[in-house]
């Protein structure tokens, strides 16, 4: 993707919460100026009557005016307007995240696709501690959905793949996230003990969103800021945020909450880098740079296969010649092979993957 216009950060109201309409607020920001939009919009729950627990206590649902729309059409129009505003301010390679429940997420997904956003993933947030279905009339509603989308099919969004894998004990992170709802010390409460906000989201969900699809210093916008979960996590992770929220009380609570957050310093906000975002390094570069000499013998990890390096970066065996990948595949009689991890060179300590040499070149480039 081509890069958008160069934006001077000083033009943006970074790290502030603006009380007012999120659509107007986004419309006032420069075009293609932000890296990530995270939206947790009103769900339009349309709850009718009171919901009671078996002990006759009332369930605190979402009955606030901000969640009410007169008609489904009015909700769709609202969705259309905020998505269009978000699209305008997103950089070409930026990411949009929106979360919702079965009440609204399908409608949001439809509008989003109508506006040509390109869905990268839909993520199921499976709640470890969902509210039971008190009436026992249907399945416990135990998840919400997040949609991760980009402006274009060929956008190249930040995706810290290796960081997510690292968070998941070395196993590729999947699109189902099992995390608790916001309770305990994290839940903001009024002095009488009531929840300060009916739909405060857990920081753990935002941690994954922000860590996976943005970098330190990036700008994260949340047009429906509520009590500021997005801002709190953005600040913790060294990102900038801009929040819009209509309700004064939430703005004040969010501000107090974020003031207490400390940004992780130095290596604390670094993550395991993903190769996909690093410049491609051809095997031939290692030879040009003198990191591996023509004629060097390469080995598979079990020593069964060997090949010799040629001056142009190709490798040869008695029967095959070609790239490290092609020859790696051919000697094993398989369709494809990652030559970087298949081939090894001999060192006094034993066999070492040639990928380690590529790592040296990446490290030099980053230094
Ligand atoms: C689902 S809640 C977001 C909760 C938030 N993620 C949190 O963790 O606290 C939606 C919020 O959007 C706010 N809101 C609704 N319509 C809005 C609008 N047009 N502009 C700005 N805020 C709006 C509501 O007041 C509410 O706090």
Coordinates of C-alpha atoms and ligand atoms in Angstrom, one line a residue:
X1 CA 0.0 0.0 0.0
X2 CA 1.1 3.6 -0.6
X3 CA 1.7 5.6 2.5
X4 CA -0.7 8.3 3.4
X5 CA 0.1 12.0 3.8
X6 CA 2.7 12.9 6.4
X7 CA 0.9 14.0 9.6
X8 CA 2.4 16.2 12.1
X9 CA 1.6 14.7 15.5
X10 CA 1.3 18.2 17.0
X11 CA -1.9 18.7 14.9
X12 CA -3.6 15.9 16.8
X13 CA -5.2 16.0 20.2
X14 CA -3.0 13.1 21.4
X15 CA -3.7 11.4 24.7
X16 CA -6.9 13.4 25.4
X17 CA -10.5 12.4 26.0
X18 CA -12.9 14.7 24.2
X19 CA -16.4 15.0 25.4
X20 CA -18.8 14.9 22.5
X21 CA -20.0 12.9 19.5
X22 CA -17.4 10.4 18.3
X23 CA -18.5 10.8 14.6
X24 CA -18.1 14.6 14.7
X25 CA -14.8 14.1 16.6
X26 CA -13.4 11.7 14.0
X27 CA -14.6 14.0 11.1
X28 CA -12.5 16.8 12.7
X29 CA -9.3 14.7 12.5
X30 CA -7.0 14.9 9.5
X31 CA -7.5 12.3 6.8
X32 CA -5.3 9.1 7.0
X33 CA -3.8 10.2 10.3
X34 CA -4.3 7.3 12.7
X35 CA -3.0 3.7 12.9
X36 CA -5.8 1.9 14.7
X37 CA -9.5 2.6 15.4
X38 CA -11.0 0.4 18.1
X39 CA -14.8 0.8 18.5
X40 CA -17.1 -0.7 21.1
X41 CA -20.2 1.0 19.9
X42 CA -23.7 1.0 21.5
X43 CA -25.2 -2.5 21.0
X44 CA -28.8 -1.4 20.5
X45 CA -29.8 -4.1 23.0
X46 CA -33.4 -3.0 23.1
X47 CA -34.1 -4.7 26.4
X48 CA -37.7 -4.9 27.3
X49 CA -38.9 -5.1 30.9
X50 CA -36.7 -6.1 33.9
X51 CA -34.6 -9.2 33.9
X52 CA -34.7 -11.0 37.3
X53 CA -32.4 -13.5 38.9
X54 CA -33.8 -16.6 40.6
X55 CA -33.4 -14.8 44.0
X56 CA -35.7 -12.0 42.7
X57 CA -32.8 -9.4 42.4
X58 CA -32.8 -7.3 39.3
X59 CA -30.0 -7.9 36.7
X60 CA -28.2 -4.7 35.7
X61 CA -28.6 -4.7 32.0
X62 CA -27.8 -1.9 29.6
X63 CA -30.8 0.5 29.7
X64 CA -29.0 3.8 29.2
X65 CA -30.2 6.3 26.6
X66 CA -27.0 6.0 24.7
X67 CA -27.8 2.4 23.8
X68 CA -31.3 3.3 22.4
X69 CA -32.2 3.8 18.8
X70 CA -35.7 4.3 17.6
X71 CA -35.5 1.8 14.8
X72 CA -33.1 -0.7 13.3
X73 CA -32.7 1.7 10.3
X74 CA -31.6 4.4 12.6
X75 CA -29.0 2.1 14.1
X76 CA -27.7 1.1 10.6
X77 CA -27.4 4.8 9.7
X78 CA -25.4 5.5 12.8
X79 CA -23.2 2.5 12.0
X80 CA -22.7 3.8 8.5
X81 CA -21.8 7.2 9.7
X82 CA -19.2 6.2 12.2
X83 CA -17.6 3.6 10.0
X84 CA -17.3 6.1 7.2
X85 CA -15.7 8.6 9.6
X86 CA -13.3 5.9 10.8
X87 CA -12.3 4.9 7.3
X88 CA -11.4 8.5 6.4
X89 CA -9.0 8.9 9.3
X90 CA -7.4 5.5 9.1
X91 CA -4.0 5.2 7.4
X92 CA -4.0 2.9 4.3
X93 CA -2.3 0.2 6.3
X94 CA -4.2 0.9 9.5
X95 CA -6.5 -1.5 11.3
X96 CA -10.1 -1.1 12.4
X97 CA -11.5 -3.2 15.2
X98 CA -15.1 -3.3 16.2
X99 CA -16.7 -5.5 18.9
X100 CA -20.2 -6.4 19.5
X101 CA -22.7 -9.1 20.4
X102 CA -25.3 -11.0 18.3
X103 CA -27.6 -7.9 18.7
X104 CA -25.5 -5.7 16.5
X105 CA -22.4 -7.4 15.1
X106 CA -24.0 -8.9 12.0
X107 CA -25.4 -5.5 11.1
X108 CA -22.1 -3.8 11.7
X109 CA -20.3 -6.5 9.6
X110 CA -22.7 -5.9 6.7
X111 CA -22.2 -2.1 6.7
X112 CA -18.4 -2.6 7.0
X113 CA -18.3 -4.8 4.0
X114 CA -20.6 -2.5 2.1
X115 CA -18.0 0.2 2.7
X116 CA -15.3 -2.0 1.2
X117 CA -13.5 -2.7 4.4
X118 CA -11.6 -6.0 4.1
X119 CA -12.1 -8.4 7.0
X120 CA -8.8 -9.9 8.3
X121 CA -10.3 -12.0 11.1
X122 CA -13.4 -12.3 13.2
X123 CA -12.4 -13.1 16.8
X124 CA -14.6 -14.9 19.3
X125 CA -14.1 -13.6 22.8
X126 CA -15.2 -16.6 24.8
X127 CA -16.1 -15.4 28.3
X128 CA -14.9 -17.7 31.1
X129 CA -17.4 -16.2 33.5
X130 CA -20.5 -15.2 31.4
X131 CA -23.8 -14.2 33.0
X132 CA -26.0 -17.3 33.2
X133 CA -29.3 -17.5 31.2
X134 CA -31.4 -17.0 34.3
X135 CA -34.7 -18.0 32.7
X136 CA -33.2 -21.2 31.3
X137 CA -34.9 -20.5 28.0
X138 CA -31.8 -20.6 25.7
X139 CA -28.1 -21.2 25.6
X140 CA -26.0 -19.1 27.9
X141 CA -24.7 -16.2 25.8
X142 CA -21.0 -16.7 26.5
X143 CA -19.2 -14.8 23.8
X144 CA -18.8 -11.6 21.9
X145 CA -17.4 -11.0 18.5
X146 CA -14.6 -8.7 17.4
X147 CA -14.0 -7.9 13.7
X148 CA -10.5 -6.9 12.6
X149 CA -10.6 -5.2 9.2
X150 CA -8.4 -3.0 7.0
X151 CA -9.4 -0.3 4.5
X152 CA -8.3 -2.4 1.5
X153 CA -7.8 -6.0 0.5
X154 CA -4.1 -5.2 -0.2
X155 CA -3.5 -3.2 3.0
X156 CA -0.5 -4.4 4.9
X157 CA -1.5 -3.9 8.5
X158 CA 0.8 -4.3 11.5
X159 CA 0.4 -7.8 12.8
X160 CA 2.8 -8.8 15.5
X161 CA 2.4 -12.5 14.8
X162 CA 5.4 -13.6 16.8
X163 CA 4.4 -11.5 19.8
X164 CA 1.0 -13.2 19.8
X165 CA 2.6 -16.6 19.5
X166 CA 4.9 -15.8 22.4
X167 CA 1.9 -14.7 24.5
X168 CA 0.4 -18.1 23.7
X169 CA 3.4 -20.2 25.0
X170 CA 4.9 -20.6 21.6
X171 CA 1.7 -21.8 19.8
X172 CA 0.1 -19.8 17.0
X173 CA -2.6 -17.5 18.5
X174 CA -6.0 -18.5 17.3
X175 CA -9.1 -16.5 16.6
X176 CA -10.9 -17.7 19.8
X177 CA -9.8 -15.8 22.9
X178 CA -10.8 -17.2 26.2
X179 CA -10.8 -14.4 28.7
X180 CA -12.9 -13.3 31.7
X181 CA -15.3 -10.4 31.7
X182 CA -14.3 -7.3 33.6
X183 CA -14.7 -8.0 37.3
X184 CA -12.8 -7.5 40.6
X185 CA -10.4 -4.6 41.1
X186 CA -10.4 -3.7 37.4
X187 CA -14.1 -2.9 37.4
X188 CA -14.8 0.8 38.1
X189 CA -17.5 1.3 40.7
X190 CA -19.4 4.2 42.1
X191 CA -19.2 5.0 45.8
X192 CA -22.4 3.0 46.4
X193 CA -20.7 -0.1 44.9
X194 CA -22.7 0.0 41.6
X195 CA -20.9 -0.5 38.3
X196 CA -19.7 2.9 37.0
X197 CA -20.3 1.7 33.4
X198 CA -22.6 -1.1 32.3
X199 CA -20.3 -2.4 29.6
X200 CA -16.7 -1.8 30.7
X201 CA -14.5 -4.1 28.7
X202 CA -11.7 -6.2 30.2
X203 CA -8.2 -4.8 29.6
X204 CA -7.0 -8.2 28.5
X205 CA -9.1 -8.0 25.3
X206 CA -7.7 -4.6 24.5
X207 CA -4.2 -5.8 25.3
X208 CA -4.4 -8.4 22.5
X209 CA -6.0 -6.0 20.1
X210 CA -3.4 -3.2 20.6
X211 CA -0.4 -5.4 21.0
X212 CA -1.1 -7.4 17.9
X213 CA -2.0 -4.7 15.5
X214 CA -0.1 -1.5 16.5
X215 CA 3.4 -0.5 17.5
X216 CA 4.7 1.8 20.2
X217 CA 4.1 5.4 19.3
X218 CA 1.2 4.6 17.1
X219 CA -2.1 6.5 17.4
X220 CA -5.2 4.6 18.6
X221 CA -8.6 6.2 18.3
X222 CA -11.7 5.1 20.2
X223 CA -14.9 6.9 19.2
X224 CA -17.0 5.3 22.0
X225 CA -14.5 5.6 24.8
X226 CA -16.8 4.8 27.8
X227 CA -14.6 4.5 30.9
X228 CA -11.4 4.5 28.8
X229 CA -10.3 0.8 28.6
X230 CA -8.7 1.5 25.2
X231 CA -6.9 4.6 26.5
X232 CA -5.7 2.7 29.7
X233 CA -4.2 -0.1 27.7
X234 CA -2.8 2.2 25.0
X235 CA -1.0 4.2 27.6
X236 CA 0.4 1.1 29.3
X237 CA 1.8 -0.1 26.0
X238 CA 3.3 3.2 24.9
X239 CA 0.8 4.0 22.2
X240 CA -1.0 7.4 21.9
X241 CA -4.8 7.5 22.2
X242 CA -7.6 9.9 21.3
X243 CA -11.0 9.1 22.9
X244 CA -14.4 10.5 22.2
X245 CA -17.2 10.0 24.7
X246 CA -20.6 11.7 25.0
X247 CA -21.3 11.3 28.7
X248 CA -19.4 13.6 31.0
X249 CA -19.4 11.2 33.9
X250 CA -17.6 8.5 31.9
X251 CA -15.1 11.1 30.6
X252 CA -14.2 12.1 34.1
X253 CA -13.9 8.5 35.3
X254 CA -11.8 7.5 32.3
X255 CA -9.5 10.5 32.8
X256 CA -8.9 9.5 36.5
X257 CA -8.3 5.9 35.5
X258 CA -5.8 6.7 32.8
X259 CA -3.9 9.2 35.0
X260 CA -3.1 6.3 37.3
X261 CA -1.6 4.2 34.5
X262 CA 2.1 4.1 34.0
X263 CA 3.7 3.5 30.6
X264 CA 6.0 0.5 30.4
X265 CA 9.5 1.8 29.8
X266 CA 12.3 0.8 27.4
X267 CA 12.4 -2.9 26.5
X268 CA 9.1 -3.3 28.5
X269 CA 7.1 -2.2 25.5
X270 CA 9.1 -4.1 22.9
X271 CA 7.7 -7.4 21.5
X272 CA 9.1 -10.3 19.6
X273 CA 9.4 -9.0 16.1
X274 CA 7.7 -10.7 13.1
X275 CA 9.8 -11.7 10.1
X276 CA 7.0 -10.8 7.7
X277 CA 7.5 -7.1 8.5
X278 CA 11.3 -7.2 8.2
X279 CA 13.0 -6.6 4.9
X280 CA 13.4 -9.7 2.8
X281 CA 16.9 -11.0 2.8
X282 CA 17.8 -13.3 -0.1
X283 CA 20.2 -16.2 0.7
X284 CA 22.7 -14.7 -1.9
X285 CA 23.1 -11.6 0.4
X286 CA 24.8 -13.8 3.0
X287 CA 27.4 -14.8 0.4
X288 CA 27.9 -11.2 -0.8
X289 CA 28.3 -10.1 2.8
X290 CA 30.9 -12.9 3.5
X291 CA 28.8 -14.5 6.1
X292 CA 28.9 -17.8 4.3
X293 CA 31.5 -18.7 1.6
X294 CA 30.9 -20.3 -1.8
X295 CA 31.6 -24.0 -1.5
X296 CA 30.4 -24.3 2.1
X297 CA 28.7 -27.6 2.8
X298 CA 25.1 -27.4 4.1
X299 CA 23.4 -30.2 6.0
X300 CA 19.8 -31.2 7.0
X301 CA 19.4 -31.4 10.7
X302 CA 19.7 -35.2 10.7
X303 CA 22.7 -35.1 8.4
X304 CA 20.9 -37.2 5.8
X305 CA 21.1 -34.5 3.1
X306 CA 24.0 -32.3 2.1
X307 CA 24.4 -29.6 -0.5
X308 CA 27.1 -27.1 -1.5
X309 CA 26.7 -23.3 -1.7
X310 CA 27.4 -21.7 -5.0
X311 CA 28.6 -18.1 -5.6
X312 CA 25.2 -16.9 -6.8
X313 CA 23.3 -18.2 -3.7
X314 CA 22.0 -21.4 -5.3
X315 CA 22.9 -24.8 -3.8
X316 CA 23.7 -28.1 -5.5
X317 CA 23.6 -31.8 -4.6
X318 CA 24.6 -34.6 -6.9
X319 CA 21.1 -34.7 -8.4
X320 CA 19.5 -31.3 -7.7
X321 CA 20.3 -27.6 -8.1
X322 CA 18.3 -24.4 -7.3
X323 CA 17.4 -22.2 -4.4
X324 CA 17.8 -23.3 -0.8
X325 CA 14.0 -23.9 -0.7
X326 CA 13.7 -25.7 -4.0
X327 CA 16.6 -28.1 -3.3
X328 CA 15.4 -28.6 0.3
X329 CA 12.0 -29.7 -1.1
X330 CA 13.5 -31.8 -3.9
X331 CA 15.9 -33.9 -1.7
X332 CA 12.9 -34.7 0.6
X333 CA 10.6 -35.3 -2.3
X334 CA 8.0 -32.8 -0.9
X335 CA 6.2 -29.9 -2.5
X336 CA 7.8 -27.1 -0.5
X337 CA 10.3 -26.4 2.1
X338 CA 11.6 -23.5 4.1
X339 CA 15.3 -23.7 3.2
X340 CA 16.2 -21.2 6.0
X341 CA 15.3 -23.7 8.7
X342 CA 16.0 -26.9 6.7
X343 CA 19.7 -26.2 5.9
X344 CA 22.5 -26.0 8.5
X345 CA 26.2 -25.1 8.5
X346 CA 28.9 -26.6 10.6
X347 CA 30.2 -24.7 13.6
X348 CA 32.6 -25.7 16.4
X349 CA 29.4 -26.1 18.5
X350 CA 27.7 -28.3 16.0
X351 CA 25.1 -27.7 13.2
X352 CA 23.5 -24.3 13.1
X353 CA 20.5 -23.2 11.0
X354 CA 21.4 -20.8 8.2
X355 CA 18.5 -18.7 9.5
X356 CA 20.8 -17.6 12.3
X357 CA 22.9 -15.8 9.7
X358 CA 19.8 -14.1 8.3
X359 CA 19.1 -13.0 11.9
X360 CA 22.5 -11.3 12.0
X361 CA 21.7 -9.3 8.9
X362 CA 18.3 -8.2 10.3
X363 CA 20.0 -7.2 13.6
X364 CA 22.6 -5.1 11.7
X365 CA 19.8 -3.4 9.7
X366 CA 17.8 -2.6 12.9
X367 CA 20.9 -1.3 14.7
Ligands
LIG1 C1 -20.3 0.0 24.7 S1 -19.8 1.4 25.5 C2 -18.1 1.4 25.5 C3 -17.4 0.9 26.8 C4 -15.9 1.0 26.8 N1 -15.3 0.1 25.8 C5 -15.3 0.7 28.1 O1 -14.6 -0.3 28.3 O2 -15.6 1.4 29.1 C6 -20.3 2.6 24.4 C7 -20.0 4.1 24.9 O3 -20.3 4.9 23.8 C8 -20.8 6.1 24.3 N2 -21.5 6.7 23.1 C9 -22.7 6.4 22.5 N3 -22.9 7.1 21.4 C10 -21.9 7.9 21.3 C11 -21.5 8.9 20.3 N4 -22.3 9.1 19.2 N5 -20.3 9.5 20.5 C12 -19.5 9.3 21.5 N6 -19.8 8.4 22.5 C13 -21.0 7.7 22.4 C14 -21.7 5.7 25.4 O4 -21.9 6.8 26.3 C15 -20.9 4.6 26.0 O5 -20.1 5.0 27.1

